[in-house]
Short mmCIF file of C-alpha atoms in Angstrom, two decimals:
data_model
loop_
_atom_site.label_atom_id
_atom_site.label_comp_id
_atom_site.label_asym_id
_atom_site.label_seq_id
_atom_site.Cartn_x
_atom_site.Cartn_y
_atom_site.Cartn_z
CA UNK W 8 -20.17 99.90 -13.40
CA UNK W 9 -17.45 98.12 -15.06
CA UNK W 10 -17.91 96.85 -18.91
CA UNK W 11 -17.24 93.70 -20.34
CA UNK W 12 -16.73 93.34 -23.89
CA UNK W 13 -17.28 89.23 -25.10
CA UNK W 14 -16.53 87.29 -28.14
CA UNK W 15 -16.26 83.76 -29.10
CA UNK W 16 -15.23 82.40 -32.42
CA UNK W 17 -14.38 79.28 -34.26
CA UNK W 18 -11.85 78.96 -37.48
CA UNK W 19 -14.40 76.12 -39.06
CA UNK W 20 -17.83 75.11 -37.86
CA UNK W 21 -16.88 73.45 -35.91
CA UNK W 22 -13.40 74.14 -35.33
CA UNK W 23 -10.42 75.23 -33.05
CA UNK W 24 -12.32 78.08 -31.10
CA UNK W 25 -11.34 80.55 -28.41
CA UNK W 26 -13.02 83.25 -25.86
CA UNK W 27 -12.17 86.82 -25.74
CA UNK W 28 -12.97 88.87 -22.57
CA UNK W 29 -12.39 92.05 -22.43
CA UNK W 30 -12.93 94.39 -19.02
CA UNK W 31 -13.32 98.02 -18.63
CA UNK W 32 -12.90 98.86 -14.99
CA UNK W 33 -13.49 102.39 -15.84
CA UNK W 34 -10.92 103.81 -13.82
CA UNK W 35 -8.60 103.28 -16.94
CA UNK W 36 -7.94 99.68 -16.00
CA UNK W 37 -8.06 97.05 -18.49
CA UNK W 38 -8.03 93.01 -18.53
CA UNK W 39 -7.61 90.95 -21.54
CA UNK W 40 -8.23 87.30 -21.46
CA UNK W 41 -7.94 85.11 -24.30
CA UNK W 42 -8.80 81.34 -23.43
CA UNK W 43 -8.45 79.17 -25.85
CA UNK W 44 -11.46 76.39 -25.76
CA UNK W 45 -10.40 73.30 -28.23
CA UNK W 46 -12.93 72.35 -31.20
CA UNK W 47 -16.54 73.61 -30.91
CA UNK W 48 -19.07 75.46 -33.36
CA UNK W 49 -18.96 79.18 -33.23
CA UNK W 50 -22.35 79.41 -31.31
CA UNK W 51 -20.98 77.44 -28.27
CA UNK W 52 -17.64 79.50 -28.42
CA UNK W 53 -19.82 82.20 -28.06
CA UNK W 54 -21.47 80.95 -24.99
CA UNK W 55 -18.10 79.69 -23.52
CA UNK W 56 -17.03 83.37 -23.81
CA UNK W 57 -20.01 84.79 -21.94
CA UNK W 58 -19.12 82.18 -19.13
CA UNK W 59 -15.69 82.39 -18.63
CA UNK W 60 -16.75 86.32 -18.60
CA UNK W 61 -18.59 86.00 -15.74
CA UNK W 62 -16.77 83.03 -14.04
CA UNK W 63 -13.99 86.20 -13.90
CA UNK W 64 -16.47 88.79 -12.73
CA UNK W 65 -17.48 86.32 -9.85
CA UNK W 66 -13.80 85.04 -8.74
CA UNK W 67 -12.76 89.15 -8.72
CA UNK W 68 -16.15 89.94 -6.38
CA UNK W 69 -17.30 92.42 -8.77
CA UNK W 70 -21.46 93.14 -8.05
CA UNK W 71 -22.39 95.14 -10.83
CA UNK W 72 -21.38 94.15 -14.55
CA UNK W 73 -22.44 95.26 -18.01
CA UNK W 74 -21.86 92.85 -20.64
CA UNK W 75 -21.50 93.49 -24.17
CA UNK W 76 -21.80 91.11 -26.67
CA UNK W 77 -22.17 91.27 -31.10
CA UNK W 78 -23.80 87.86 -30.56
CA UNK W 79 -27.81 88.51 -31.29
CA UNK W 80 -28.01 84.50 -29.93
CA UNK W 81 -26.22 85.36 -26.81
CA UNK W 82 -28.13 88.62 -26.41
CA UNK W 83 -31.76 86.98 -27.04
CA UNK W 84 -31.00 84.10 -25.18
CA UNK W 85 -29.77 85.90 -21.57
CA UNK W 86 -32.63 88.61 -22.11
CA UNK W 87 -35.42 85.85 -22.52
CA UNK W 88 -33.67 83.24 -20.52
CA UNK W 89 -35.05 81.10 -23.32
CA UNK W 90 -32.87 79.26 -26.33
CA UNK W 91 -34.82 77.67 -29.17
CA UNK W 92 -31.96 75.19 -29.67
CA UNK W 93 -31.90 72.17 -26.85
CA UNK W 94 -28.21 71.96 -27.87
CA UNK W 95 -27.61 75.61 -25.95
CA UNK W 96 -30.40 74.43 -22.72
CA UNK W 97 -27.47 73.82 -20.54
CA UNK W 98 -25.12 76.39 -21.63
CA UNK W 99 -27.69 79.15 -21.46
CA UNK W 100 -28.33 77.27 -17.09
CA UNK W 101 -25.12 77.45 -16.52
CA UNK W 102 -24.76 81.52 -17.10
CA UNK W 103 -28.31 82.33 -15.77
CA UNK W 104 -26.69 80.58 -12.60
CA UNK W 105 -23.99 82.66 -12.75
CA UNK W 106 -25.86 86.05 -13.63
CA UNK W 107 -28.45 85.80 -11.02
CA UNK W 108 -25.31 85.74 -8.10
CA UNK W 109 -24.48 89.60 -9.43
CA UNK W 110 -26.20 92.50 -7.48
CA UNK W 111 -26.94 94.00 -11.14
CA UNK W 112 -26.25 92.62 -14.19
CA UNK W 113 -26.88 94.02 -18.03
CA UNK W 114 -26.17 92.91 -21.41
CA UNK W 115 -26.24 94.39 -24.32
CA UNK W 116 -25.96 93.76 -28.17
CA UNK W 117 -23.62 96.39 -30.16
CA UNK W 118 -21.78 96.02 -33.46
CA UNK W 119 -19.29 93.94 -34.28
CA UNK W 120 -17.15 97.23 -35.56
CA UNK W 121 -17.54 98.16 -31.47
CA UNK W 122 -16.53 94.57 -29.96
CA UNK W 123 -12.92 95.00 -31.95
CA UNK W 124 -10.89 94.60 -28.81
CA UNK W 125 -12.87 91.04 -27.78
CA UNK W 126 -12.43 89.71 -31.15
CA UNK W 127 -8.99 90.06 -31.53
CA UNK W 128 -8.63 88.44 -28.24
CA UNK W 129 -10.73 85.77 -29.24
CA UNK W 130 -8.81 85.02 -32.42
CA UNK W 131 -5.97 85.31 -30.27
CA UNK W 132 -7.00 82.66 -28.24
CA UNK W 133 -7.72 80.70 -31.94
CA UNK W 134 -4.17 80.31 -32.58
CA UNK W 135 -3.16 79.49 -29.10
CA UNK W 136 -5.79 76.54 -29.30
CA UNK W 137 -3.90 75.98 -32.73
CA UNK W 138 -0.25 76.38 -31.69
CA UNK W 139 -0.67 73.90 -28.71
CA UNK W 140 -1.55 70.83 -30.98
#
């Protein structure tokens, strides 16, 4: 089962954001992604990245996916298929939609210290967002 690591992140609240994806096919194949996203707050960057995640996933056929996110909001929200916010309602339909079209799907909260290759991406993706203005 392939791995995807996913970060979003804003420089200001809100601010120029961008999405980092990163996949490990496990056969020592790699894909980074860093989409930049214009000016949101950090919490819907964070969603953004979990969608363009699986937006990916889907367009490459993949069945079986194991997400990993350091977002606790992300995490909750997918593993309740509940937000607390109304602000997040539609974000949060948008990637059940997606999710329930995968044969298996997981996610997972780690560590930020073990999402390193995702953030950088996702900073990455910052400047881009930056550099294009």
């Amino acid at each position: 089962m392939i791995e995807v690591y996913i970060d979003g992140a804003s420089a200001g609240n809100p601010g120029p954001s961008g999405a980092g994806i990163f996949i490990n096919f496990k056969d020592g194949t790699v894909e980074r992604h860093a989409i930049p996203l214009g000016i949101m707050s950090n919490h819907e960057a964070e969603y953004e990245a979990l969608l363009h995640g699986l937006s990916i996933c889907l367009e490459k056929g993949i069945a079986k996916v194991s997400f990993r996110t350091d977002s606790k909001l992300i995490d909750d929200a997918v593993e309740k298929r509940h937000v607390k916010k109304a602000q997040y309602k539609g974000l949060l339909e948008q990637a059940i939609l997606k999710i329930d079209q995968f044969e298996m799907f997981f996610i997972k909260w780690i560590p930020g210290n073990q999402n390193k290759n995702a953030d950088e991406l996702a900073r990455l993706a910052i400047r881009k967002n930056v550099e294009s203005q």
